[in-house]
Amino acid sequence: MHSRHRQSLIGRAREWGGLSRRRLLQGAGALGLAAILRPTAVFAERDDDNERLGPFGPWSTPRNLGAVINQSRTTDLNTHPGISKNGLSLYISSTRPGGVNGANIGNNPTGFLELWVSQRTSLEAPWGAPVNLDAFNTVPVINSIGSNTYAPNFSADGHLLFFSSLRPGGSGSSDMYVSRRSNKHDDFAWQEPLNLGPVINSPQADDAPNYFEDEETGIITMYFASTRPAGSNEHIYASTLGDDGTFGAAVLVPELSSTSNETRTSIRRDGLEFFLASTRPNGLIGKNDIWVSTRDSTLDPWSMPINLGPTVNFAGEITGAPALSWDGTTLYCYSTRPSPPHFGVRDLYVATREKLRKHERRDESDHQRS
């Protein structure tokens, strides 16, 4: 919302005398949120989006992203990544020093998570050193002093950044927020974030927003993990963007949830493949693994999640926070696996798979028939 419009609303409140300034600012925030999230403003550009996705080959063994991305302090977490549509900006959640929380130790033994971005000049180029999203701001805009900020996710057009935070002023525990930028290529132009509001957020923890725009139906859905109604485990919920430009009440997605813990998720842009982190026991390899669910169309329910197997997951260790590239061939995640090199408590890794060519598809079909 433009500052002139906001000030106009505040001026009217003084004239009316019946509305408190707090209530009016809440109303102004709601109007601003609707303007940011309104579907006509966020539909993706359709340049290279019509290319069919898949089928794909198997995932490679995850490769450690190295010392440039993974901070070398043994107490640091490098976790919950997000990858831009063009694959040139890798957003990470990290407790490394140098952000708005300074040395980032304080009263929190592992520090506070903040959002950082690493850039590269091409898909073949190495990743550069991560830079804090508030590095060029005189006061923090995206990150919060004394609170965690983590789990970045983007809208299809690249103009919206969603994330989780425990900062003051939310609905209870961690809440989901959104920030907008006018230039989708400027990683340091994010505007003041807005809380997604008490309809989609709850008094419990609401984490890891996962934005999906269905190209077939135009429906926009936010998938996320939540401890609601009052449990200790997180499960997968979904909320739909309404005609008023705000997200509605969230509902449990039973086929993606279990009695165990389900956390960070990632959905393929065609809506036919869904990755999630879970501790569910049937097929569990480590302490926390990445699983995948599929469906034939966006009108169908999700299949029972299947463990990605011992190539991606690691026995006895934690692997989680999947983030899928736009073309579906690259999966970023974190892991505690001890295989060298290893730098912090959690390191970021990347696994890849190849899109099968036509003759490979035929060979695979013949093998299945035999």
Short mmCIF file of C-alpha atoms in Angstrom, two decimals:
data_model
loop_
_atom_site.label_atom_id
_atom_site.label_comp_id
_atom_site.label_asym_id
_atom_site.label_seq_id
_atom_site.Cartn_x
_atom_site.Cartn_y
_atom_site.Cartn_z
CA MET A 1 0.00 0.00 0.00
CA HIS A 2 1.31 3.45 -0.90
CA SER A 3 2.23 5.55 2.15
CA ARG A 4 -0.06 8.40 0.98
CA HIS A 5 -3.06 6.05 0.94
CA ARG A 6 -2.14 4.64 4.36
CA GLN A 7 -1.84 8.13 5.85
CA SER A 8 -5.21 9.01 4.33
CA LEU A 9 -6.83 6.09 6.14
CA ILE A 10 -5.21 7.12 9.42
CA GLY A 11 -6.45 10.68 8.93
CA ARG A 12 -10.01 9.45 8.46
CA ALA A 13 -9.76 7.51 11.72
CA ARG A 14 -9.00 10.70 13.60
CA GLU A 15 -12.07 12.30 12.01
CA TRP A 16 -14.34 9.37 12.76
CA GLY A 17 -13.05 8.94 16.31
CA GLY A 18 -14.70 5.54 16.54
CA LEU A 19 -11.74 3.46 15.33
CA SER A 20 -8.54 2.95 17.23
CA ARG A 21 -5.27 3.54 15.38
CA ARG A 22 -4.32 -0.10 15.93
CA ARG A 23 -7.52 -1.39 14.33
CA LEU A 24 -7.11 0.95 11.39
CA LEU A 25 -3.52 -0.10 10.79
CA GLN A 26 -4.68 -3.71 10.90
CA GLY A 27 -7.24 -2.87 8.24
CA ALA A 28 -4.63 -1.10 6.15
CA GLY A 29 -2.39 -4.17 6.48
CA ALA A 30 -5.22 -6.44 5.35
CA LEU A 31 -5.86 -4.26 2.30
CA GLY A 32 -2.15 -4.25 1.51
CA LEU A 33 -1.96 -8.03 1.85
CA ALA A 34 -4.88 -8.52 -0.52
CA ALA A 35 -3.23 -6.24 -3.06
CA ILE A 36 0.02 -8.21 -2.86
CA LEU A 37 -1.62 -11.63 -3.13
CA ARG A 38 -4.38 -10.83 -5.64
CA PRO A 39 -4.25 -13.54 -8.34
CA THR A 40 -4.18 -11.13 -11.27
CA ALA A 41 -0.92 -9.77 -9.89
CA VAL A 42 0.93 -13.02 -9.40
CA PHE A 43 0.28 -15.29 -12.40
CA ALA A 44 3.52 -16.56 -13.84
CA GLU A 45 4.94 -15.51 -17.15
CA ARG A 46 4.34 -18.21 -19.75
CA ASP A 47 7.61 -18.08 -21.67
CA ASP A 48 9.18 -21.50 -21.10
CA ASP A 49 6.50 -22.85 -18.79
CA ASN A 50 4.69 -25.08 -21.28
CA GLU A 51 7.47 -27.63 -21.62
CA ARG A 52 6.34 -31.02 -20.37
CA LEU A 53 8.01 -32.14 -17.14
CA GLY A 54 9.30 -35.67 -16.81
CA PRO A 55 9.53 -38.54 -16.80
CA PHE A 56 12.83 -38.41 -14.94
CA GLY A 57 15.64 -40.79 -14.15
CA PRO A 58 16.83 -41.64 -10.60
CA TRP A 59 18.26 -39.09 -8.19
CA SER A 60 22.01 -38.85 -7.79
CA THR A 61 23.78 -39.04 -4.44
CA PRO A 62 23.49 -35.59 -2.80
CA ARG A 63 26.64 -33.48 -3.14
CA ASN A 64 27.76 -31.12 -0.37
CA LEU A 65 27.58 -27.53 -1.65
CA GLY A 66 30.96 -26.82 -0.06
CA ALA A 67 32.60 -24.35 2.30
CA VAL A 68 31.42 -21.25 0.42
CA ILE A 69 27.76 -22.08 1.09
CA ASN A 70 28.13 -24.03 4.33
CA GLN A 71 29.49 -22.01 7.23
CA SER A 72 32.41 -23.76 8.93
CA ARG A 73 31.50 -23.02 12.57
CA THR A 74 30.59 -26.35 14.13
CA THR A 75 27.55 -24.83 15.86
CA ASP A 76 26.01 -23.36 12.71
CA LEU A 77 22.91 -24.53 10.91
CA ASN A 78 22.68 -24.18 7.13
CA THR A 79 19.20 -25.30 6.33
CA HIS A 80 15.86 -24.76 4.55
CA PRO A 81 16.93 -23.61 1.07
CA GLY A 82 14.88 -22.01 -1.70
CA ILE A 83 15.86 -21.80 -5.37
CA SER A 84 14.82 -19.06 -7.80
CA LYS A 85 13.01 -19.86 -11.04
CA ASN A 86 16.10 -19.11 -13.16
CA GLY A 87 18.31 -21.19 -10.85
CA LEU A 88 20.75 -18.33 -10.29
CA SER A 89 19.80 -17.37 -6.72
CA LEU A 90 19.96 -19.86 -3.86
CA TYR A 91 18.26 -18.63 -0.68
CA ILE A 92 19.33 -20.31 2.54
CA SER A 93 18.36 -20.21 6.21
CA SER A 94 21.50 -19.93 8.31
CA THR A 95 22.72 -19.08 11.81
CA ARG A 96 26.09 -17.83 10.51
CA PRO A 97 27.46 -14.57 11.97
CA GLY A 98 27.33 -11.26 10.14
CA GLY A 99 23.59 -10.77 9.79
CA VAL A 100 21.19 -8.57 11.75
CA ASN A 101 21.92 -10.68 14.86
CA GLY A 102 25.64 -9.85 14.73
CA ALA A 103 27.85 -12.63 16.08
CA ASN A 104 24.59 -14.62 16.33
CA ILE A 105 25.17 -16.42 19.59
CA GLY A 106 23.47 -14.49 22.39
CA ASN A 107 21.02 -16.41 24.55
CA ASN A 108 20.28 -18.88 21.75
CA PRO A 109 22.85 -21.75 21.81
CA THR A 110 22.61 -22.28 18.04
CA GLY A 111 21.97 -18.68 17.02
CA PHE A 112 19.00 -17.24 15.14
CA LEU A 113 18.16 -18.31 11.62
CA GLU A 114 18.31 -15.55 9.02
CA LEU A 115 17.77 -15.50 5.26
CA TRP A 116 20.81 -15.21 3.02
CA VAL A 117 21.26 -15.46 -0.75
CA SER A 118 24.05 -16.92 -2.86
CA GLN A 119 24.20 -15.98 -6.53
CA ARG A 120 25.87 -17.41 -9.62
CA THR A 121 26.24 -16.09 -13.16
CA SER A 122 25.07 -19.24 -14.95
CA LEU A 123 23.80 -22.74 -14.18
CA GLU A 124 27.33 -24.06 -14.68
CA ALA A 125 29.05 -21.37 -12.57
CA PRO A 126 29.98 -21.87 -8.88
CA TRP A 127 27.88 -20.34 -6.13
CA GLY A 128 29.14 -17.09 -4.62
CA ALA A 129 29.46 -16.32 -0.93
CA PRO A 130 26.01 -15.90 0.71
CA VAL A 131 24.95 -12.31 1.43
CA ASN A 132 22.39 -11.43 4.09
CA LEU A 133 19.08 -10.17 2.64
CA ASP A 134 19.38 -7.11 4.88
CA ALA A 135 23.01 -6.37 3.99
CA PHE A 136 22.07 -3.13 2.20
CA ASN A 137 19.29 -2.01 4.56
CA THR A 138 19.91 0.52 7.32
CA VAL A 139 17.40 -1.34 9.51
CA PRO A 140 16.29 -5.00 9.19
CA VAL A 141 13.50 -5.55 6.70
CA ILE A 142 13.32 -9.30 6.09
CA ASN A 143 15.27 -10.73 9.03
CA SER A 144 14.42 -10.09 12.68
CA ILE A 145 16.64 -9.36 15.68
CA GLY A 146 16.16 -12.03 18.33
CA SER A 147 13.82 -14.19 16.23
CA ASN A 148 14.18 -16.94 13.64
CA THR A 149 13.47 -16.20 9.98
CA TYR A 150 13.60 -19.21 7.67
CA ALA A 151 12.12 -21.49 4.96
CA PRO A 152 12.04 -19.18 1.87
CA ASN A 153 9.66 -19.92 -1.00
CA PHE A 154 8.76 -17.95 -4.14
CA SER A 155 5.66 -17.24 -6.18
CA ALA A 156 5.73 -18.46 -9.77
CA ASP A 157 6.48 -14.99 -11.15
CA GLY A 158 9.34 -14.34 -8.70
CA HIS A 159 7.80 -11.17 -7.25
CA LEU A 160 6.71 -12.69 -3.92
CA LEU A 161 8.84 -14.19 -1.16
CA PHE A 162 7.14 -16.31 1.50
CA PHE A 163 8.87 -17.39 4.70
CA SER A 164 8.33 -18.39 8.32
CA SER A 165 9.26 -16.35 11.37
CA LEU A 166 8.79 -16.29 15.14
CA ARG A 167 9.01 -12.48 15.27
CA PRO A 168 6.67 -10.58 17.64
CA GLY A 169 3.23 -9.53 16.48
CA GLY A 170 2.08 -12.82 14.97
CA SER A 171 -0.75 -15.18 15.79
CA GLY A 172 1.14 -17.18 18.40
CA SER A 173 4.15 -19.32 17.55
CA SER A 174 5.87 -19.18 14.15
CA ASP A 175 3.77 -17.53 11.41
CA MET A 176 3.98 -17.25 7.64
CA TYR A 177 4.85 -13.93 6.00
CA VAL A 178 5.06 -12.49 2.49
CA SER A 179 7.26 -9.79 0.98
CA ARG A 180 7.07 -8.30 -2.52
CA ARG A 181 9.67 -6.88 -4.90
CA SER A 182 9.06 -4.99 -8.13
CA ASN A 183 12.23 -6.25 -9.85
CA LYS A 184 12.14 -10.06 -9.78
CA HIS A 185 15.90 -10.19 -10.44
CA ASP A 186 16.91 -7.97 -7.49
CA ASP A 187 17.54 -10.15 -4.44
CA PHE A 188 17.93 -7.10 -2.19
CA ALA A 189 14.77 -5.18 -3.12
CA TRP A 190 12.31 -7.00 -0.88
CA GLN A 191 9.78 -4.73 0.81
CA GLU A 192 8.52 -4.80 4.38
CA PRO A 193 6.89 -8.24 4.87
CA LEU A 194 3.28 -8.70 5.90
CA ASN A 195 1.91 -11.45 8.11
CA LEU A 196 -0.43 -13.70 6.10
CA GLY A 197 -2.99 -13.15 8.82
CA PRO A 198 -4.88 -15.09 11.53
CA VAL A 199 -7.10 -16.98 9.07
CA ILE A 200 -4.27 -19.08 7.62
CA ASN A 201 -1.92 -18.71 10.61
CA SER A 202 -2.91 -20.19 13.97
CA PRO A 203 -1.80 -19.91 17.63
CA GLN A 204 0.35 -22.99 16.95
CA ALA A 205 3.47 -23.24 14.77
CA ASP A 206 2.81 -22.63 11.06
CA ASP A 207 5.93 -23.28 9.03
CA ALA A 208 7.49 -23.64 5.61
CA PRO A 209 4.99 -22.04 3.19
CA ASN A 210 4.90 -23.73 -0.22
CA TYR A 211 3.12 -21.65 -2.87
CA PHE A 212 1.49 -23.46 -5.82
CA GLU A 213 -0.33 -21.88 -8.75
CA ASP A 214 -2.30 -24.45 -10.77
CA GLU A 215 -1.87 -23.53 -14.43
CA GLU A 216 -4.87 -25.65 -15.44
CA THR A 217 -7.46 -24.26 -13.02
CA GLY A 218 -5.91 -20.95 -11.92
CA ILE A 219 -6.33 -21.99 -8.28
CA ILE A 220 -3.55 -20.85 -5.93
CA THR A 221 -2.85 -23.07 -2.93
CA MET A 222 -0.50 -22.60 -0.01
CA TYR A 223 0.81 -25.87 1.44
CA PHE A 224 2.54 -25.67 4.82
CA ALA A 225 3.36 -27.59 7.99
CA SER A 226 1.53 -26.89 11.24
CA THR A 227 1.26 -28.24 14.79
CA ARG A 228 -2.45 -27.33 14.95
CA PRO A 229 -4.80 -28.02 16.55
CA ALA A 230 -2.56 -28.55 19.59
CA GLY A 231 -0.13 -31.35 18.88
CA SER A 232 3.62 -31.76 19.15
CA ASN A 233 4.04 -33.06 15.57
CA GLU A 234 3.67 -31.02 12.40
CA HIS A 235 1.39 -32.17 9.60
CA ILE A 236 0.64 -30.88 6.09
CA TYR A 237 -2.14 -28.33 5.61
CA ALA A 238 -3.43 -26.44 2.59
CA SER A 239 -5.13 -23.07 2.16
CA THR A 240 -6.64 -21.62 -1.03
CA LEU A 241 -6.33 -18.00 -2.14
CA GLY A 242 -9.82 -16.50 -2.27
CA ASP A 243 -11.40 -14.00 -4.64
CA ASP A 244 -10.73 -11.30 -2.04
CA GLY A 245 -6.98 -11.81 -2.44
CA THR A 246 -6.35 -13.46 0.94
CA PHE A 247 -5.77 -17.07 1.98
CA GLY A 248 -8.70 -18.91 3.55
CA ALA A 249 -8.90 -21.31 6.46
CA ALA A 250 -6.43 -24.19 6.17
CA VAL A 251 -7.44 -27.85 6.02
CA LEU A 252 -5.40 -30.98 6.74
CA VAL A 253 -4.12 -32.88 3.69
CA PRO A 254 -4.64 -36.42 5.05
CA GLU A 255 -2.87 -38.31 2.25
CA LEU A 256 0.34 -36.34 2.94
CA SER A 257 0.09 -36.49 6.73
CA SER A 258 0.65 -39.26 9.27
CA THR A 259 0.86 -39.64 13.04
CA SER A 260 4.58 -38.79 12.72
CA ASN A 261 6.21 -35.47 11.88
CA GLU A 262 5.89 -33.85 8.42
CA THR A 263 7.74 -30.60 7.82
CA ARG A 264 9.20 -28.78 4.82
CA THR A 265 7.58 -29.48 1.43
CA SER A 266 8.21 -28.72 -2.24
CA ILE A 267 5.84 -29.14 -5.17
CA ARG A 268 6.74 -29.53 -8.83
CA ARG A 269 5.40 -26.62 -10.85
CA ASP A 270 2.91 -28.81 -12.76
CA GLY A 271 1.47 -30.00 -9.44
CA LEU A 272 2.07 -33.70 -10.11
CA GLU A 273 4.97 -34.39 -7.73
CA PHE A 274 5.21 -33.42 -4.07
CA PHE A 275 8.29 -33.74 -1.84
CA LEU A 276 8.15 -33.63 1.94
CA ALA A 277 10.33 -34.34 4.96
CA SER A 278 8.91 -36.87 7.41
CA THR A 279 9.76 -39.20 10.28
CA ARG A 280 7.01 -41.70 9.34
CA PRO A 281 8.24 -45.22 10.17
CA ASN A 282 7.26 -47.30 7.13
CA GLY A 283 10.37 -47.14 4.98
CA LEU A 284 12.29 -44.68 7.15
CA ILE A 285 16.05 -44.82 6.52
CA GLY A 286 17.44 -42.05 8.71
CA LYS A 287 15.99 -40.10 11.62
CA ASN A 288 14.19 -37.82 9.14
CA ASP A 289 13.92 -38.53 5.40
CA ILE A 290 12.69 -36.95 2.18
CA TRP A 291 9.64 -38.63 0.64
CA VAL A 292 7.72 -38.11 -2.61
CA SER A 293 4.04 -38.29 -3.52
CA THR A 294 2.55 -38.13 -7.02
CA ARG A 295 -0.80 -37.73 -8.77
CA ASP A 296 -2.05 -38.00 -12.35
CA SER A 297 -3.68 -34.57 -12.41
CA THR A 298 -4.17 -31.64 -10.04
CA LEU A 299 -7.78 -32.78 -9.57
CA ASP A 300 -6.65 -36.13 -8.14
CA PRO A 301 -5.63 -36.87 -4.54
CA TRP A 302 -1.97 -37.37 -3.69
CA SER A 303 -0.57 -40.91 -3.55
CA MET A 304 0.89 -42.43 -0.40
CA PRO A 305 4.37 -40.85 -0.01
CA ILE A 306 7.32 -43.10 -0.92
CA ASN A 307 10.78 -42.77 0.60
CA LEU A 308 13.36 -41.45 -1.89
CA GLY A 309 15.65 -44.27 -0.78
CA PRO A 310 19.22 -44.68 0.48
CA THR A 311 20.76 -42.73 -2.37
CA VAL A 312 19.21 -39.45 -1.18
CA ASN A 313 18.56 -40.27 2.48
CA PHE A 314 21.28 -41.39 4.89
CA ALA A 315 20.98 -44.11 7.56
CA GLY A 316 20.88 -42.76 11.09
CA GLU A 317 21.00 -39.10 10.00
CA ILE A 318 18.60 -36.25 9.24
CA THR A 319 17.83 -35.25 5.66
CA GLY A 320 15.14 -32.66 5.03
CA ALA A 321 13.85 -29.34 3.68
CA PRO A 322 13.54 -30.30 -0.01
CA ALA A 323 13.53 -27.44 -2.54
CA LEU A 324 12.93 -28.40 -6.19
CA SER A 325 14.20 -26.44 -9.20
CA TRP A 326 11.76 -25.03 -11.77
CA ASP A 327 12.58 -27.73 -14.34
CA GLY A 328 12.33 -30.53 -11.76
CA THR A 329 15.88 -31.83 -12.28
CA THR A 330 17.59 -30.45 -9.17
CA LEU A 331 16.74 -30.98 -5.51
CA TYR A 332 18.36 -28.92 -2.74
CA CYS A 333 18.15 -30.10 0.87
CA TYR A 334 20.01 -30.13 4.18
CA SER A 335 21.59 -33.12 5.86
CA THR A 336 23.57 -34.07 8.95
CA ARG A 337 25.33 -36.94 7.14
CA PRO A 338 28.98 -37.30 8.21
CA SER A 339 30.40 -38.07 4.77
CA PRO A 340 33.28 -35.68 3.94
CA PRO A 341 33.37 -32.86 3.38
CA HIS A 342 31.16 -31.67 6.22
CA PHE A 343 31.22 -28.22 7.84
CA GLY A 344 28.41 -27.32 10.27
CA VAL A 345 25.70 -29.05 12.28
CA ARG A 346 23.62 -29.11 9.12
CA ASP A 347 25.01 -28.63 5.63
CA LEU A 348 23.25 -27.93 2.36
CA TYR A 349 23.39 -30.54 -0.39
CA VAL A 350 22.17 -30.88 -3.98
CA ALA A 351 20.98 -33.95 -5.89
CA THR A 352 20.18 -34.10 -9.60
CA ARG A 353 18.26 -36.26 -12.03
CA GLU A 354 17.97 -36.28 -15.81
CA LYS A 355 14.86 -35.84 -17.87
CA LEU A 356 14.43 -39.04 -19.88
CA ARG A 357 14.58 -38.83 -23.65
CA LYS A 358 11.99 -40.56 -25.84
CA HIS A 359 13.99 -43.74 -26.46
CA GLU A 360 14.78 -44.00 -22.74
CA ARG A 361 11.07 -43.76 -21.99
CA ARG A 362 10.38 -46.66 -24.37
CA ASP A 363 13.15 -48.74 -22.82
CA GLU A 364 11.76 -48.07 -19.36
CA SER A 365 8.23 -49.03 -20.49
CA ASP A 366 9.51 -52.27 -22.09
CA HIS A 367 11.37 -53.12 -18.88
CA GLN A 368 8.24 -52.57 -16.81
CA ARG A 369 6.17 -54.81 -19.13
CA SER A 370 8.75 -57.59 -18.97
#
